[in-house]
PDB file of C-alpha atoms and ligand atoms in Angstrom:
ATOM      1  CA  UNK A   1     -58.091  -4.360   3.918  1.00 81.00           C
ATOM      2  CA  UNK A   2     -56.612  -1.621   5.868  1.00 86.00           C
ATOM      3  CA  UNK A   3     -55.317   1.093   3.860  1.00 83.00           C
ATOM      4  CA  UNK A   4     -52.758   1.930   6.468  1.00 91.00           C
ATOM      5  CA  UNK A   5     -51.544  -1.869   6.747  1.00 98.00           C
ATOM      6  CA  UNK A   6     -48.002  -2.439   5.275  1.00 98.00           C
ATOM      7  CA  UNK A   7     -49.046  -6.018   4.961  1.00 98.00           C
ATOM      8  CA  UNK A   8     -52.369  -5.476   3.463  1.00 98.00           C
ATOM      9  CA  UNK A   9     -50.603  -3.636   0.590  1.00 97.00           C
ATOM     10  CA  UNK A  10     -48.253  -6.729   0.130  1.00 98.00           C
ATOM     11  CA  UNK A  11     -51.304  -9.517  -0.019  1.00 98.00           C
ATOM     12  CA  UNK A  12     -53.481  -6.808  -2.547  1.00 97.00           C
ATOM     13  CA  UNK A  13     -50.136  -7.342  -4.665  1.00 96.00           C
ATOM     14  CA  UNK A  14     -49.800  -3.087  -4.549  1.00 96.00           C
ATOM     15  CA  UNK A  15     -45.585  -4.053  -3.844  1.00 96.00           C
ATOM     16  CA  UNK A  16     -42.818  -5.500  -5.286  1.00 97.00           C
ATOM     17  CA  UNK A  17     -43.083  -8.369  -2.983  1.00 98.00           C
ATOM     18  CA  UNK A  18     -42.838 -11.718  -4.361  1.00 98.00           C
ATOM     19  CA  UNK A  19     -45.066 -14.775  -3.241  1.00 98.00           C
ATOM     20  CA  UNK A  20     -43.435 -18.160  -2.700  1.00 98.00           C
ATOM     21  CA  UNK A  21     -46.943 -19.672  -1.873  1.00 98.00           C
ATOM     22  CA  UNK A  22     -50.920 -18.874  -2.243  1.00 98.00           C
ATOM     23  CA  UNK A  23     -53.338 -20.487  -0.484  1.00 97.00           C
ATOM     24  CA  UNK A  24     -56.699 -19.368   0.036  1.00 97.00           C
ATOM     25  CA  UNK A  25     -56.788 -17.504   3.130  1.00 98.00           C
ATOM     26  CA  UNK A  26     -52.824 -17.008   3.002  1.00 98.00           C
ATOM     27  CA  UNK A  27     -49.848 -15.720   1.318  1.00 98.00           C
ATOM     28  CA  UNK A  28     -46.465 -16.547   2.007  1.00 98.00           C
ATOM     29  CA  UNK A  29     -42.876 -14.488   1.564  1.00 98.00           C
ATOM     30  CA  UNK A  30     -39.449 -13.985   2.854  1.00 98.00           C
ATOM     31  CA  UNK A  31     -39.106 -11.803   5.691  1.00 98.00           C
ATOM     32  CA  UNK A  32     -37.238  -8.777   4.749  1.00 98.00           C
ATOM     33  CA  UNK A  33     -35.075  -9.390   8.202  1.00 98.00           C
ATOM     34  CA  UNK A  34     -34.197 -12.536   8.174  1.00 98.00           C
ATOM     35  CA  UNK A  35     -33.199 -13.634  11.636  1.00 97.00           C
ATOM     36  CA  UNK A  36     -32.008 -16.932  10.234  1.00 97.00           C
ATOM     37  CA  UNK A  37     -31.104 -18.587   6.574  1.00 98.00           C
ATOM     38  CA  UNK A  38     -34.751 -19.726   6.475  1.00 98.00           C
ATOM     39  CA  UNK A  39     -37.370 -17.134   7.521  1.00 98.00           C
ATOM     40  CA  UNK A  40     -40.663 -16.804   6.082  1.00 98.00           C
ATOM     41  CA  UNK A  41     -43.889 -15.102   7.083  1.00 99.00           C
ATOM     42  CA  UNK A  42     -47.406 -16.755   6.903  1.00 99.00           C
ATOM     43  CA  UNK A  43     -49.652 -14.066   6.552  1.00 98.00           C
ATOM     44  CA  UNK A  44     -53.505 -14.185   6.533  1.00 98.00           C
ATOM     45  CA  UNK A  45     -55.013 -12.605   3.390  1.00 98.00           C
ATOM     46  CA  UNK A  46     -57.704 -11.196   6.275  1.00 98.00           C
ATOM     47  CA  UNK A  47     -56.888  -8.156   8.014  1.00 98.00           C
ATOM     48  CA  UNK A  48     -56.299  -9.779  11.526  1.00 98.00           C
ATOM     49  CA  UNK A  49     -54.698  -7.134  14.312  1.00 98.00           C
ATOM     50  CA  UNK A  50     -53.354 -10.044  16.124  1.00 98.00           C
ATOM     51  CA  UNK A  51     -54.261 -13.666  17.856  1.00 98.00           C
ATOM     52  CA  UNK A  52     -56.157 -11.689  20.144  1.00 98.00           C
ATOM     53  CA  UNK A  53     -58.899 -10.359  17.321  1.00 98.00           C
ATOM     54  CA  UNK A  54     -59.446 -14.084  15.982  1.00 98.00           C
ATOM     55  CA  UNK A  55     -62.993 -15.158  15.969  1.00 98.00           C
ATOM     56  CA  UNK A  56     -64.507 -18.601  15.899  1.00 98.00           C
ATOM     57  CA  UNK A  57     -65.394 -17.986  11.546  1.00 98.00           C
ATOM     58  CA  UNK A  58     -61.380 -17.395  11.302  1.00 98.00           C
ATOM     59  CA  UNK A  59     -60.483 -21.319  12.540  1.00 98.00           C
ATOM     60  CA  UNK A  60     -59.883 -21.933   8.824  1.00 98.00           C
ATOM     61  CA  UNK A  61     -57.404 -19.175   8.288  1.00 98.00           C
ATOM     62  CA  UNK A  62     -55.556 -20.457  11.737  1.00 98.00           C
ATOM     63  CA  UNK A  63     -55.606 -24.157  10.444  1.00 98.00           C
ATOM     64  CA  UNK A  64     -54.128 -22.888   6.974  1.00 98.00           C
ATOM     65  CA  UNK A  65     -51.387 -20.829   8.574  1.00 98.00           C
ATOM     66  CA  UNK A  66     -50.294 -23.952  10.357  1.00 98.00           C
ATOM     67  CA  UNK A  67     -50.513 -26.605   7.726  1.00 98.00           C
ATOM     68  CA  UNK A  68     -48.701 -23.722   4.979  1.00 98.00           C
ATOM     69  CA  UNK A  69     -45.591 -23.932   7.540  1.00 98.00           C
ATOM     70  CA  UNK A  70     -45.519 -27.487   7.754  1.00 98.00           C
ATOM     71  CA  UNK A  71     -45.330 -27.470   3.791  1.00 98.00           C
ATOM     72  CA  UNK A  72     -43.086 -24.938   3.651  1.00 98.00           C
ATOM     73  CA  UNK A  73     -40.761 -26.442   6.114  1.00 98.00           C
ATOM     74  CA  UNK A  74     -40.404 -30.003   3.928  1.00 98.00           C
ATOM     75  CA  UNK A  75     -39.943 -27.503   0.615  1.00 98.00           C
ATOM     76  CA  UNK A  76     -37.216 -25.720   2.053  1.00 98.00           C
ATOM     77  CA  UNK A  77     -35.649 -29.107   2.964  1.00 97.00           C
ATOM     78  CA  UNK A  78     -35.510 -27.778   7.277  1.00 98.00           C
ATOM     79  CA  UNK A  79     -38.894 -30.454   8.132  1.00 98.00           C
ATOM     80  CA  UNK A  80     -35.369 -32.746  10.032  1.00 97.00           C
ATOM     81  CA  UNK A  81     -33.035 -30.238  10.723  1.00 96.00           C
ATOM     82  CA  UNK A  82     -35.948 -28.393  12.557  1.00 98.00           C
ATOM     83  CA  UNK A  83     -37.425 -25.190  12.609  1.00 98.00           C
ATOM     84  CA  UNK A  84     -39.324 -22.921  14.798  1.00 98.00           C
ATOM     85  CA  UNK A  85     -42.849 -21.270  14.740  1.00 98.00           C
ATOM     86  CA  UNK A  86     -44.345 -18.250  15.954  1.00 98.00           C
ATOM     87  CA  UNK A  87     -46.784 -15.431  16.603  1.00 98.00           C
ATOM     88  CA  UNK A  88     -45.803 -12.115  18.087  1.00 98.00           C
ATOM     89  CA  UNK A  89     -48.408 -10.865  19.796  1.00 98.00           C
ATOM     90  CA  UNK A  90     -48.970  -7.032  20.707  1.00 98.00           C
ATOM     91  CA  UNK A  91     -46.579  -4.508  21.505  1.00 98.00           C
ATOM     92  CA  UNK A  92     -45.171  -6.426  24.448  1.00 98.00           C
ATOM     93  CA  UNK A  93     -44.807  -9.737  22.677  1.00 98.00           C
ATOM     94  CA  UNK A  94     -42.641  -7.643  19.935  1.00 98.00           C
ATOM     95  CA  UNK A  95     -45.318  -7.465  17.556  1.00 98.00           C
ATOM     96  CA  UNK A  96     -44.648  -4.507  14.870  1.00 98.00           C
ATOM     97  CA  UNK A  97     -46.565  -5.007  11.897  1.00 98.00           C
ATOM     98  CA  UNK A  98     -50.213  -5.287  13.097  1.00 98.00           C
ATOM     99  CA  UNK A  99     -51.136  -7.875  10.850  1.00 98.00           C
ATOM    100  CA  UNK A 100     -51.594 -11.803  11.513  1.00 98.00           C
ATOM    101  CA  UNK A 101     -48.639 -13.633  10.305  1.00 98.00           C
ATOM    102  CA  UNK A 102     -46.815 -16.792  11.677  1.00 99.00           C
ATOM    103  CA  UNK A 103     -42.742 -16.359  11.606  1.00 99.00           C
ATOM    104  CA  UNK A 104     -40.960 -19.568   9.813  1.00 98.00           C
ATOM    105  CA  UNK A 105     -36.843 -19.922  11.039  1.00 98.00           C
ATOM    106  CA  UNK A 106     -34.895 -22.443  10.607  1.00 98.00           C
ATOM    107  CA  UNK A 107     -31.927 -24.395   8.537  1.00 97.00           C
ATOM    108  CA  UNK A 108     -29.052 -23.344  10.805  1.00 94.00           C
TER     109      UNK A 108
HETATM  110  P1  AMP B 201     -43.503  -8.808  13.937  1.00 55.84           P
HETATM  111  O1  AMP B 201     -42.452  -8.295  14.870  1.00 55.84           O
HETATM  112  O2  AMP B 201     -43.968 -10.188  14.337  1.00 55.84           O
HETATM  113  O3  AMP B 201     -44.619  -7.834  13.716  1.00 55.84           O
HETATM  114  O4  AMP B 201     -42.741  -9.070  12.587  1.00 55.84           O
HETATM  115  C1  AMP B 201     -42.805  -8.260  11.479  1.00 55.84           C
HETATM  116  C2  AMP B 201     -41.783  -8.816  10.534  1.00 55.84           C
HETATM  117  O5  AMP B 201     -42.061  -8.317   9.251  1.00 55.84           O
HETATM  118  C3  AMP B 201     -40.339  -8.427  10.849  1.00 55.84           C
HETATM  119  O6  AMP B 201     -39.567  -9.614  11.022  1.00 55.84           O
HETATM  120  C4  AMP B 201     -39.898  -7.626   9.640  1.00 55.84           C
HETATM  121  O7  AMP B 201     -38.560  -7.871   9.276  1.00 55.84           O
HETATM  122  C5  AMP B 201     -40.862  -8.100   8.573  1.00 55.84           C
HETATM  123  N1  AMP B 201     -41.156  -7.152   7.509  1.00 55.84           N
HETATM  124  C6  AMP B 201     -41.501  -5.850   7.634  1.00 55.84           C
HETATM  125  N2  AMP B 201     -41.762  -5.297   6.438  1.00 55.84           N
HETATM  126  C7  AMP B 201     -41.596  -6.291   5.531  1.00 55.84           C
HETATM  127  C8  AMP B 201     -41.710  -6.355   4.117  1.00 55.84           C
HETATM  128  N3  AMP B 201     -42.075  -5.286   3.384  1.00 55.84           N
HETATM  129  N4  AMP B 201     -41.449  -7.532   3.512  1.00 55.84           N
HETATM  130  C9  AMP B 201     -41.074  -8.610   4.226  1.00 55.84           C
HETATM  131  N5  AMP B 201     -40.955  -8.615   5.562  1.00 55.84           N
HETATM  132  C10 AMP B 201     -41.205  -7.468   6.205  1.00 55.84           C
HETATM  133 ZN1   ZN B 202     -53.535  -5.629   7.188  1.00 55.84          ZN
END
């Protein structure tokens, strides 16, 4: 837990933010942007800068992340249509919330 993290606040439950999934390592919501009419963020309950601070103990948390969006995907009915993934990393890869979390888009 970093006190400074926006998304550290949103997994301790200190906002307004509501879950549409809780796994162990994980919590899932709707990205406050959405870039398409599906778009959810997996985020890690872990404080995690980015994929470049994972560490061989966090392969469960990674595994999680990636098996929560293929659930996800079939629940929001986009698992045909299609959908993408992905992981901003750092300030080059357009990362702004410093924070592991996997983007969900999709049902265009
Ligand atoms: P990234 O660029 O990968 O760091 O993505 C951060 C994402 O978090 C952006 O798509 C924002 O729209 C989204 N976001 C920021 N604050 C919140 C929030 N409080 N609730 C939901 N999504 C948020
Ligand atoms: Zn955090």
């Amino acid at each position: 837990m970093e006190l400074s993290c926006q998304f550290c606040r949103i997994v301790n439950g200190e906002t307004s933010t509501k879950f549409l999934h809780e796994d162990n390592n994980l919590v899932v919501f709707k990205d406050i942007h959405p870039q398409a009419p599906v778009h959810l963020l997996i985020v890690s309950k872990k404080h995690i800068r980015s994929i470049n601070d994972l560490e061989d103990d966090d392969r469960e948390i990674v595994a999680e992340i990636i098996m929560a969006a293929k659930l996800m995907a079939q629940r929001h009915g986009i698992s045909k249509s299609g959908y993408r993934l992905f992981f901003n990393v750092e300030r080059g890869g357009g990362q702004v919330i410093f924070h592991l979390h996997l983007h969900l888009i999709g049902g265009w």
